[in-house]
């Protein structure tokens, strides 16, 4: 029997606040709503969001999202009333004033789930008992509808399947793909009756060149393919990739930059293998270790390692872990909104973010999500990965025996940025304290299962005297690194230890050389590592000695572990070997990191290395310092990418709709590493098949003054109203985004047009896009992450507005690369290319299908005409006033609605 809920329901939007009881629904003030929520538990949807709208961020209650996460673990729901109505089988409310009463009905519908056919029943009763003890607000109600099982239930750690060791996969066979076979495979993937697109056929034929046999060492068959939106790139490269995988019996790694494309690829894979069981075997999605739930961390959290709300989150994650497809907590089947309900309190501690995995020493090793994914990918035909993981695996991965020989790099225009992040070095307080914790283990009574080197390698210390001595020396040296409270000591001028003193000197010099008032404004600060002052030079020596004292025992320990592996003592069984191999890999990573720090310190007072760009920085957010340190990036990160990844490959396809990044093919080759290979890359280009002249329009608004926030906010509001929502607004600064949101959110709400905002709403970016996609009247504003990571085809996105020309920030790194690029391109060409690429990527959000129509608005009177070739050829571009832009947006919407309206039925036409 479903219990009658005595609790009121609360809903707050920018349009008002409502309370619903069994008797009535009434509008209330924010103050009254907060008082009611404090006096009695209230039913609500997304407590952090409602709390923010009420001005009471700590609001808690009976959150329907938490209830759904418990009842339907590993299932997705758009966290809106409309999305809730869909999963509850109810009619969605039409007005904001109806939502509070609807929430009560939705709660009753969800609580009826256990009475029916409930696939997620197993483990629920035990979970409710634990949640009851943790005072989960829903526990008293849920315990009434979840019956105690008659027989003993399998709990999470006994339920999860174990992976099995298999013999190494043989090397791929040498095959040559037949053009006719590739075309036939493409036809099979697109399906019978599909429109034959010559551009897609040509693209597939060009992509097949990456799968030809390699005939020169360290020189892969590299294909650079720029194909406009609508060509059908995904199926275009899946055709030769899947054909080669089947004929050669090898794996193709498809690498993306965004999680959105990873999800899209997983969806498209249904065409390759319609049978679900076969698909799971042949196609595997891989991500970095930090994305997956760590079962040992989860067990620790469930056994008292977490407290308060974090402990409730751990119980809900445990429910999910028992039903998840792959254990991916970031972008997988764990709803992205779940950690945000708990203010991300504890979610990161449930993954292996610190690289402290003990591998075979873990009691859950044979059920580990990470290890299962690694072994599954070794047997797969297609591995869907990301640029960062590909580079990490190539540089320091444990899977050298299964290193892929064929790659497809989709979103290839991001390879340069991904390599820039991967092959950089940073000696900062945050990075140093993580190394210290990894070596020493818990300090000052810290909770959790974190263990240092001595605990992780205790058996080695007892077996190998030299290895044990190296562990002791490493632990002693690590205590010279920054520890808890380091940032406060720096701000007080009282650093502890040689590395903290170095960071203190860095901080002092950065502030001293602030030239534009950023120090007073609260922004992050940086300065070149040039002409260091005496304090920095003096601090560099002792810091280098301290880091060298740490690096030497780490190197020795790595050698001793390798020697123990070679000796293979009696106690070394399979799990012990795996654990030591894992420790060797982790040690190699840390040793490389400390080695890079030493090279960076050697630069202080020494000659500059033309291969690198070095600088000092104080990182701040809204005036609050959170890190200080020295940074080193490659001037051209495509060089280590080519050396580490491409040279070992036999073939690679690099593809994107904007591969040339606003430049020419020389730019594409320079940014993808092709220019560093002996063999020339093949080039392919296919223009988008869309009719941009008829489907889109670019408007440059000439009468919104730069820096006038009220005028900027007014422009956004008027344009969104004219489009009746469906707007993606892009900003180059978070402060302006927040200021505009504060001015227009209530105004739009009165028009019945919801507004979502990245960096404002307590919702992760992926979920924001899901909500935006689901409601054609909703608009979304955000920054760079939305410029190139949003795929919203159809009526939900019909207007893109940019606040201004997206010029690159004049950072030390950018200035160095601009100077290097100017030698070849001259003047402002380097900056212009970046702006063209960003404009093209932003415009690319607008037209995703042949039936899409929309308008792109740039609120910048000073937009240079030379940049307008960033838009597809044929796209109309006009400089207009704001009034005219609003009129044209309104006309575009009316034309779209007429185009989509069904034709009237004429009598006699049957």
Short mmCIF file of N, CA and C in Angstrom, two decimals, residues 684-824:
data_model
loop_
_atom_site.label_atom_id
_atom_site.label_comp_id
_atom_site.label_asym_id
_atom_site.label_seq_id
_atom_site.Cartn_x
_atom_site.Cartn_y
_atom_site.Cartn_z
N UNK A 684 41.99 15.27 -47.16
CA UNK A 684 40.65 15.13 -47.75
C UNK A 684 39.78 16.26 -47.23
N UNK A 685 38.98 16.80 -48.13
CA UNK A 685 38.09 17.89 -47.75
C UNK A 685 36.72 17.67 -48.38
N UNK A 686 35.68 17.85 -47.59
CA UNK A 686 34.30 17.75 -48.10
C UNK A 686 33.49 18.85 -47.45
N UNK A 687 32.87 19.69 -48.25
CA UNK A 687 32.06 20.78 -47.72
C UNK A 687 30.73 20.24 -47.21
N UNK A 688 30.15 20.96 -46.27
CA UNK A 688 28.84 20.57 -45.73
C UNK A 688 27.79 20.61 -46.85
N UNK A 689 26.87 19.65 -46.83
CA UNK A 689 25.82 19.63 -47.85
C UNK A 689 24.66 20.57 -47.53
N UNK A 690 24.71 21.25 -46.41
CA UNK A 690 23.57 22.08 -46.00
C UNK A 690 23.47 23.34 -46.85
N UNK A 691 22.25 23.82 -47.00
CA UNK A 691 21.97 25.05 -47.72
C UNK A 691 22.01 26.21 -46.72
N UNK A 692 23.23 26.67 -46.41
CA UNK A 692 23.35 27.71 -45.40
C UNK A 692 22.70 29.01 -45.83
N UNK A 693 22.67 29.28 -47.13
CA UNK A 693 22.03 30.51 -47.60
C UNK A 693 20.55 30.53 -47.26
N UNK A 694 19.93 29.34 -47.25
CA UNK A 694 18.50 29.28 -46.96
C UNK A 694 18.18 28.88 -45.53
N UNK A 695 19.16 28.31 -44.83
CA UNK A 695 18.89 27.78 -43.50
C UNK A 695 19.38 28.67 -42.37
N UNK A 696 20.33 29.57 -42.63
CA UNK A 696 20.94 30.34 -41.55
C UNK A 696 21.21 31.76 -41.97
N UNK A 697 21.44 32.59 -40.98
CA UNK A 697 21.78 34.00 -41.19
C UNK A 697 22.67 34.45 -40.06
N UNK A 698 23.70 35.26 -40.38
CA UNK A 698 24.59 35.83 -39.38
C UNK A 698 24.29 37.32 -39.28
N UNK A 699 24.00 37.79 -38.08
CA UNK A 699 23.70 39.20 -37.83
C UNK A 699 24.73 39.78 -36.88
N UNK A 700 25.36 40.87 -37.27
CA UNK A 700 26.32 41.57 -36.41
C UNK A 700 25.65 42.84 -35.92
N UNK A 701 25.36 42.88 -34.62
CA UNK A 701 24.63 44.00 -34.03
C UNK A 701 25.60 45.16 -33.79
N UNK A 702 25.22 46.33 -34.28
CA UNK A 702 26.15 47.46 -34.30
C UNK A 702 25.91 48.50 -33.22
N UNK A 703 24.83 48.39 -32.45
CA UNK A 703 24.53 49.46 -31.50
C UNK A 703 24.47 49.01 -30.04
N UNK A 704 25.19 47.93 -29.71
CA UNK A 704 25.37 47.53 -28.31
C UNK A 704 26.81 47.86 -27.94
N UNK A 705 26.96 48.86 -27.08
CA UNK A 705 28.28 49.36 -26.75
C UNK A 705 29.05 48.35 -25.90
N UNK A 706 30.30 48.13 -26.27
CA UNK A 706 31.14 47.21 -25.51
C UNK A 706 31.33 47.72 -24.09
N UNK A 707 31.14 46.82 -23.11
CA UNK A 707 31.30 47.18 -21.71
C UNK A 707 30.05 47.71 -21.05
N UNK A 708 28.97 47.91 -21.82
CA UNK A 708 27.72 48.40 -21.27
C UNK A 708 26.86 47.21 -20.85
N UNK A 709 26.96 46.81 -19.57
CA UNK A 709 26.26 45.61 -19.11
C UNK A 709 24.74 45.71 -19.23
N UNK A 710 24.13 46.82 -18.85
CA UNK A 710 22.68 46.90 -19.04
C UNK A 710 22.27 46.73 -20.50
N UNK A 711 23.03 47.32 -21.42
CA UNK A 711 22.69 47.18 -22.84
C UNK A 711 22.89 45.75 -23.31
N UNK A 712 23.96 45.10 -22.80
CA UNK A 712 24.21 43.71 -23.18
C UNK A 712 23.09 42.80 -22.68
N UNK A 713 22.69 42.99 -21.43
CA UNK A 713 21.61 42.19 -20.86
C UNK A 713 20.30 42.43 -21.62
N UNK A 714 20.03 43.66 -21.94
CA UNK A 714 18.81 43.99 -22.69
C UNK A 714 18.80 43.30 -24.05
N UNK A 715 19.98 43.27 -24.70
CA UNK A 715 20.07 42.62 -26.01
C UNK A 715 19.78 41.13 -25.91
N UNK A 716 20.37 40.49 -24.93
CA UNK A 716 20.11 39.05 -24.75
C UNK A 716 18.63 38.80 -24.48
N UNK A 717 18.05 39.58 -23.59
CA UNK A 717 16.64 39.37 -23.24
C UNK A 717 15.73 39.54 -24.45
N UNK A 718 15.93 40.63 -25.20
CA UNK A 718 15.06 40.89 -26.35
C UNK A 718 15.21 39.80 -27.43
N UNK A 719 16.42 39.36 -27.66
CA UNK A 719 16.64 38.32 -28.67
C UNK A 719 16.03 36.99 -28.26
N UNK A 720 16.18 36.63 -26.96
CA UNK A 720 15.60 35.37 -26.49
C UNK A 720 14.08 35.42 -26.57
N UNK A 721 13.49 36.55 -26.22
CA UNK A 721 12.03 36.69 -26.31
C UNK A 721 11.59 36.59 -27.77
N UNK A 722 12.34 37.22 -28.68
CA UNK A 722 11.98 37.16 -30.10
C UNK A 722 12.02 35.74 -30.64
N UNK A 723 12.98 34.95 -30.14
CA UNK A 723 13.10 33.55 -30.59
C UNK A 723 12.20 32.61 -29.81
N UNK A 724 11.52 33.15 -28.76
CA UNK A 724 10.69 32.34 -27.86
C UNK A 724 11.49 31.19 -27.26
N UNK A 725 12.69 31.54 -26.79
CA UNK A 725 13.57 30.53 -26.18
C UNK A 725 14.45 29.88 -27.24
N UNK A 726 14.90 28.67 -26.95
CA UNK A 726 15.72 27.94 -27.92
C UNK A 726 17.02 28.63 -28.24
N UNK A 727 17.57 29.38 -27.28
CA UNK A 727 18.75 30.20 -27.53
C UNK A 727 19.96 29.67 -26.76
N UNK A 728 21.09 29.61 -27.42
CA UNK A 728 22.37 29.30 -26.79
C UNK A 728 23.16 30.60 -26.74
N UNK A 729 23.43 31.11 -25.54
CA UNK A 729 24.19 32.35 -25.37
C UNK A 729 25.60 32.05 -24.93
N UNK A 730 26.58 32.61 -25.60
CA UNK A 730 27.98 32.32 -25.34
C UNK A 730 28.71 33.57 -24.86
N UNK A 731 29.45 33.41 -23.76
CA UNK A 731 30.18 34.52 -23.14
C UNK A 731 31.67 34.19 -23.08
N UNK A 732 32.48 35.25 -23.08
CA UNK A 732 33.92 35.06 -22.94
C UNK A 732 34.40 35.30 -21.53
N UNK A 733 33.50 35.73 -20.63
CA UNK A 733 33.88 35.97 -19.23
C UNK A 733 32.75 35.54 -18.32
N UNK A 734 33.08 34.81 -17.26
CA UNK A 734 32.08 34.30 -16.33
C UNK A 734 31.38 35.45 -15.60
N UNK A 735 32.12 36.51 -15.27
CA UNK A 735 31.50 37.63 -14.55
C UNK A 735 30.39 38.28 -15.36
N UNK A 736 30.63 38.48 -16.65
CA UNK A 736 29.58 39.09 -17.48
C UNK A 736 28.40 38.14 -17.63
N UNK A 737 28.69 36.84 -17.73
CA UNK A 737 27.60 35.87 -17.81
C UNK A 737 26.70 35.97 -16.58
N UNK A 738 27.31 36.00 -15.40
CA UNK A 738 26.53 36.06 -14.16
C UNK A 738 25.76 37.37 -14.06
N UNK A 739 26.39 38.45 -14.49
CA UNK A 739 25.72 39.74 -14.41
C UNK A 739 24.50 39.79 -15.34
N UNK A 740 24.65 39.26 -16.54
CA UNK A 740 23.53 39.24 -17.48
C UNK A 740 22.42 38.33 -16.96
N UNK A 741 22.79 37.18 -16.44
CA UNK A 741 21.78 36.26 -15.91
C UNK A 741 20.98 36.92 -14.80
N UNK A 742 21.66 37.61 -13.90
CA UNK A 742 20.96 38.25 -12.78
C UNK A 742 19.97 39.30 -13.26
N UNK A 743 20.26 39.93 -14.40
CA UNK A 743 19.39 40.99 -14.90
C UNK A 743 18.21 40.48 -15.71
N UNK A 744 18.33 39.30 -16.33
CA UNK A 744 17.28 38.91 -17.29
C UNK A 744 16.49 37.67 -16.89
N UNK A 745 16.94 36.88 -15.91
CA UNK A 745 16.28 35.61 -15.60
C UNK A 745 14.82 35.82 -15.20
N UNK A 746 14.57 36.76 -14.29
CA UNK A 746 13.19 37.02 -13.86
C UNK A 746 12.35 37.58 -14.99
N UNK A 747 12.94 38.45 -15.78
CA UNK A 747 12.22 39.05 -16.92
C UNK A 747 11.77 37.98 -17.90
N UNK A 748 12.66 37.04 -18.21
CA UNK A 748 12.30 35.96 -19.13
C UNK A 748 11.26 35.03 -18.51
N UNK A 749 11.37 34.79 -17.20
CA UNK A 749 10.42 33.91 -16.53
C UNK A 749 8.99 34.45 -16.67
N UNK A 750 8.85 35.77 -16.62
CA UNK A 750 7.51 36.35 -16.78
C UNK A 750 6.95 36.12 -18.17
N UNK A 751 7.85 35.85 -19.13
CA UNK A 751 7.42 35.53 -20.50
C UNK A 751 7.23 34.02 -20.68
N UNK A 752 7.44 33.27 -19.60
CA UNK A 752 7.33 31.82 -19.71
C UNK A 752 8.50 31.17 -20.41
N UNK A 753 9.68 31.81 -20.29
CA UNK A 753 10.88 31.33 -20.98
C UNK A 753 11.96 31.01 -19.95
N UNK A 754 12.15 29.75 -19.57
CA UNK A 754 13.17 29.39 -18.58
C UNK A 754 14.58 29.71 -19.09
N UNK A 755 15.47 30.09 -18.18
CA UNK A 755 16.85 30.39 -18.52
C UNK A 755 17.78 29.58 -17.63
N UNK A 756 18.65 28.81 -18.25
CA UNK A 756 19.68 28.05 -17.53
C UNK A 756 21.01 28.75 -17.71
N UNK A 757 21.89 28.63 -16.73
CA UNK A 757 23.19 29.30 -16.82
C UNK A 757 24.29 28.44 -16.24
N UNK A 758 25.27 28.15 -17.05
CA UNK A 758 26.50 27.51 -16.57
C UNK A 758 27.19 28.48 -15.61
N UNK A 759 27.85 27.96 -14.57
CA UNK A 759 28.54 28.77 -13.56
C UNK A 759 27.57 29.54 -12.66
N UNK A 760 26.27 29.33 -12.83
CA UNK A 760 25.28 29.94 -11.95
C UNK A 760 24.42 28.85 -11.33
N UNK A 761 23.73 28.09 -12.18
CA UNK A 761 22.89 27.01 -11.68
C UNK A 761 23.75 25.86 -11.16
N UNK A 762 23.40 25.30 -10.00
CA UNK A 762 24.19 24.19 -9.44
C UNK A 762 23.88 22.87 -10.14
N UNK A 763 24.16 22.83 -11.44
CA UNK A 763 23.88 21.67 -12.27
C UNK A 763 25.09 21.47 -13.18
N UNK A 764 25.51 20.23 -13.38
CA UNK A 764 26.66 19.98 -14.23
C UNK A 764 26.34 20.32 -15.68
N UNK A 765 27.38 20.59 -16.47
CA UNK A 765 27.18 21.08 -17.84
C UNK A 765 26.43 20.08 -18.70
N UNK A 766 26.74 18.80 -18.58
CA UNK A 766 26.04 17.79 -19.38
C UNK A 766 24.55 17.79 -19.12
N UNK A 767 24.16 17.92 -17.85
CA UNK A 767 22.73 17.94 -17.51
C UNK A 767 22.07 19.22 -18.00
N UNK A 768 22.79 20.35 -17.93
CA UNK A 768 22.25 21.59 -18.47
C UNK A 768 21.90 21.43 -19.94
N UNK A 769 22.78 20.79 -20.69
CA UNK A 769 22.52 20.57 -22.12
C UNK A 769 21.34 19.62 -22.31
N UNK A 770 21.24 18.59 -21.47
CA UNK A 770 20.11 17.66 -21.56
C UNK A 770 18.78 18.39 -21.34
N UNK A 771 18.74 19.28 -20.35
CA UNK A 771 17.51 20.04 -20.07
C UNK A 771 17.20 20.97 -21.24
N UNK A 772 18.23 21.63 -21.74
CA UNK A 772 18.08 22.54 -22.87
C UNK A 772 17.52 21.81 -24.09
N UNK A 773 18.06 20.63 -24.35
CA UNK A 773 17.63 19.84 -25.50
C UNK A 773 16.18 19.39 -25.35
N UNK A 774 15.74 19.19 -24.12
CA UNK A 774 14.43 18.59 -23.86
C UNK A 774 13.29 19.60 -23.91
N UNK A 775 13.59 20.89 -23.85
CA UNK A 775 12.52 21.90 -23.78
C UNK A 775 12.78 23.02 -24.78
N UNK A 776 12.00 23.12 -25.86
CA UNK A 776 12.24 24.12 -26.90
C UNK A 776 12.11 25.56 -26.42
N UNK A 777 11.48 25.81 -25.26
CA UNK A 777 11.32 27.18 -24.77
C UNK A 777 12.42 27.58 -23.78
N UNK A 778 13.30 26.64 -23.46
CA UNK A 778 14.40 26.93 -22.53
C UNK A 778 15.60 27.49 -23.29
N UNK A 779 16.31 28.41 -22.66
CA UNK A 779 17.56 28.94 -23.21
C UNK A 779 18.70 28.62 -22.25
N UNK A 780 19.91 28.60 -22.78
CA UNK A 780 21.09 28.23 -22.00
C UNK A 780 22.21 29.20 -22.31
N UNK A 781 22.83 29.76 -21.28
CA UNK A 781 23.99 30.62 -21.48
C UNK A 781 25.19 30.01 -20.77
N UNK A 782 26.36 30.20 -21.36
CA UNK A 782 27.56 29.60 -20.79
C UNK A 782 28.81 30.12 -21.46
N UNK A 783 29.92 29.43 -21.24
CA UNK A 783 31.22 29.87 -21.75
C UNK A 783 31.77 28.85 -22.73
N UNK A 784 33.10 28.73 -22.79
CA UNK A 784 33.76 27.95 -23.83
C UNK A 784 33.27 26.51 -23.95
N UNK A 785 32.96 25.87 -22.82
CA UNK A 785 32.57 24.45 -22.86
C UNK A 785 31.34 24.23 -23.72
N UNK A 786 30.51 25.26 -23.88
CA UNK A 786 29.30 25.13 -24.68
C UNK A 786 29.54 25.47 -26.15
N UNK A 787 30.67 26.09 -26.44
CA UNK A 787 30.93 26.52 -27.81
C UNK A 787 31.21 25.35 -28.75
N UNK A 788 31.74 24.28 -28.17
CA UNK A 788 32.16 23.18 -29.04
C UNK A 788 31.73 21.82 -28.49
N UNK A 789 30.86 21.79 -27.48
CA UNK A 789 30.50 20.50 -26.90
C UNK A 789 29.01 20.29 -26.85
N UNK A 790 28.24 21.04 -27.66
CA UNK A 790 26.79 20.96 -27.61
C UNK A 790 26.27 20.43 -28.94
N UNK A 791 25.51 19.36 -28.89
CA UNK A 791 24.88 18.81 -30.08
C UNK A 791 23.37 18.77 -29.83
N UNK A 792 22.68 19.82 -30.29
CA UNK A 792 21.24 19.94 -30.06
C UNK A 792 20.56 20.18 -31.41
N UNK A 793 20.34 19.14 -32.19
CA UNK A 793 19.64 19.33 -33.46
C UNK A 793 18.16 19.58 -33.24
N UNK A 794 17.54 20.20 -34.22
CA UNK A 794 16.10 20.40 -34.14
C UNK A 794 15.71 21.75 -33.58
N UNK A 795 14.44 21.87 -33.20
CA UNK A 795 13.83 23.16 -32.82
C UNK A 795 14.36 23.69 -31.48
N UNK A 796 14.95 22.84 -30.64
CA UNK A 796 15.41 23.29 -29.32
C UNK A 796 16.54 24.31 -29.41
N UNK A 797 17.26 24.36 -30.52
CA UNK A 797 18.32 25.35 -30.71
C UNK A 797 18.10 26.05 -32.04
N UNK A 798 17.66 27.30 -31.97
CA UNK A 798 17.36 28.06 -33.19
C UNK A 798 18.02 29.43 -33.21
N UNK A 799 18.71 29.77 -32.12
CA UNK A 799 19.41 31.06 -32.06
C UNK A 799 20.68 30.90 -31.24
N UNK A 800 21.80 31.36 -31.79
CA UNK A 800 23.06 31.41 -31.06
C UNK A 800 23.47 32.87 -30.95
N UNK A 801 23.76 33.32 -29.72
CA UNK A 801 24.16 34.71 -29.49
C UNK A 801 25.53 34.71 -28.81
N UNK A 802 26.48 35.43 -29.40
CA UNK A 802 27.80 35.61 -28.78
C UNK A 802 27.93 37.05 -28.33
N UNK A 803 28.48 37.24 -27.14
CA UNK A 803 28.57 38.60 -26.58
C UNK A 803 29.60 39.46 -27.30
N UNK A 804 30.53 38.84 -28.01
CA UNK A 804 31.56 39.62 -28.70
C UNK A 804 32.53 38.71 -29.42
N UNK A 805 33.49 39.31 -30.09
CA UNK A 805 34.50 38.54 -30.80
C UNK A 805 35.33 37.76 -29.79
N UNK A 806 35.44 36.44 -29.94
CA UNK A 806 36.16 35.62 -28.94
C UNK A 806 37.67 35.67 -29.10
N UNK A 807 38.25 36.82 -28.82
CA UNK A 807 39.71 36.96 -28.92
C UNK A 807 40.39 36.09 -27.86
N UNK A 808 41.54 35.54 -28.16
CA UNK A 808 42.26 34.74 -27.15
C UNK A 808 42.81 35.64 -26.05
N UNK A 809 42.91 35.08 -24.84
CA UNK A 809 43.47 35.83 -23.72
C UNK A 809 44.98 36.00 -23.92
N UNK A 810 45.52 37.17 -23.63
CA UNK A 810 46.96 37.41 -23.85
C UNK A 810 47.82 36.84 -22.73
N UNK A 811 47.77 35.52 -22.56
CA UNK A 811 48.57 34.88 -21.52
C UNK A 811 50.03 34.78 -21.96
N UNK A 812 50.88 34.41 -21.04
CA UNK A 812 52.29 34.21 -21.37
C UNK A 812 52.43 33.14 -22.45
N UNK A 813 51.71 32.05 -22.29
CA UNK A 813 51.80 30.95 -23.26
C UNK A 813 51.30 31.39 -24.63
N UNK A 814 50.15 32.06 -24.65
CA UNK A 814 49.62 32.52 -25.94
C UNK A 814 50.57 33.50 -26.61
N UNK A 815 51.13 34.40 -25.84
CA UNK A 815 52.03 35.40 -26.42
C UNK A 815 53.26 34.74 -27.04
N UNK A 816 53.79 33.71 -26.38
CA UNK A 816 54.96 33.01 -26.92
C UNK A 816 54.60 32.30 -28.23
N UNK A 817 53.46 31.66 -28.26
CA UNK A 817 53.05 30.96 -29.48
C UNK A 817 52.69 31.95 -30.59
N UNK A 818 52.12 33.06 -30.20
CA UNK A 818 51.79 34.09 -31.18
C UNK A 818 53.06 34.62 -31.82
N UNK A 819 54.09 34.83 -31.00
CA UNK A 819 55.37 35.32 -31.52
C UNK A 819 55.99 34.31 -32.46
N UNK A 820 55.94 33.02 -32.07
CA UNK A 820 56.49 31.97 -32.94
C UNK A 820 55.68 31.86 -34.22
N UNK A 821 54.36 31.98 -34.12
CA UNK A 821 53.52 31.88 -35.32
C UNK A 821 53.65 33.08 -36.22
N UNK A 822 53.93 34.26 -35.62
CA UNK A 822 54.04 35.47 -36.42
C UNK A 822 55.22 35.41 -37.39
N UNK A 823 56.23 34.63 -37.05
CA UNK A 823 57.38 34.49 -37.94
C UNK A 823 56.97 33.88 -39.27
N UNK A 824 55.90 33.06 -39.24
CA UNK A 824 55.43 32.41 -40.46
C UNK A 824 54.18 33.10 -41.03
#
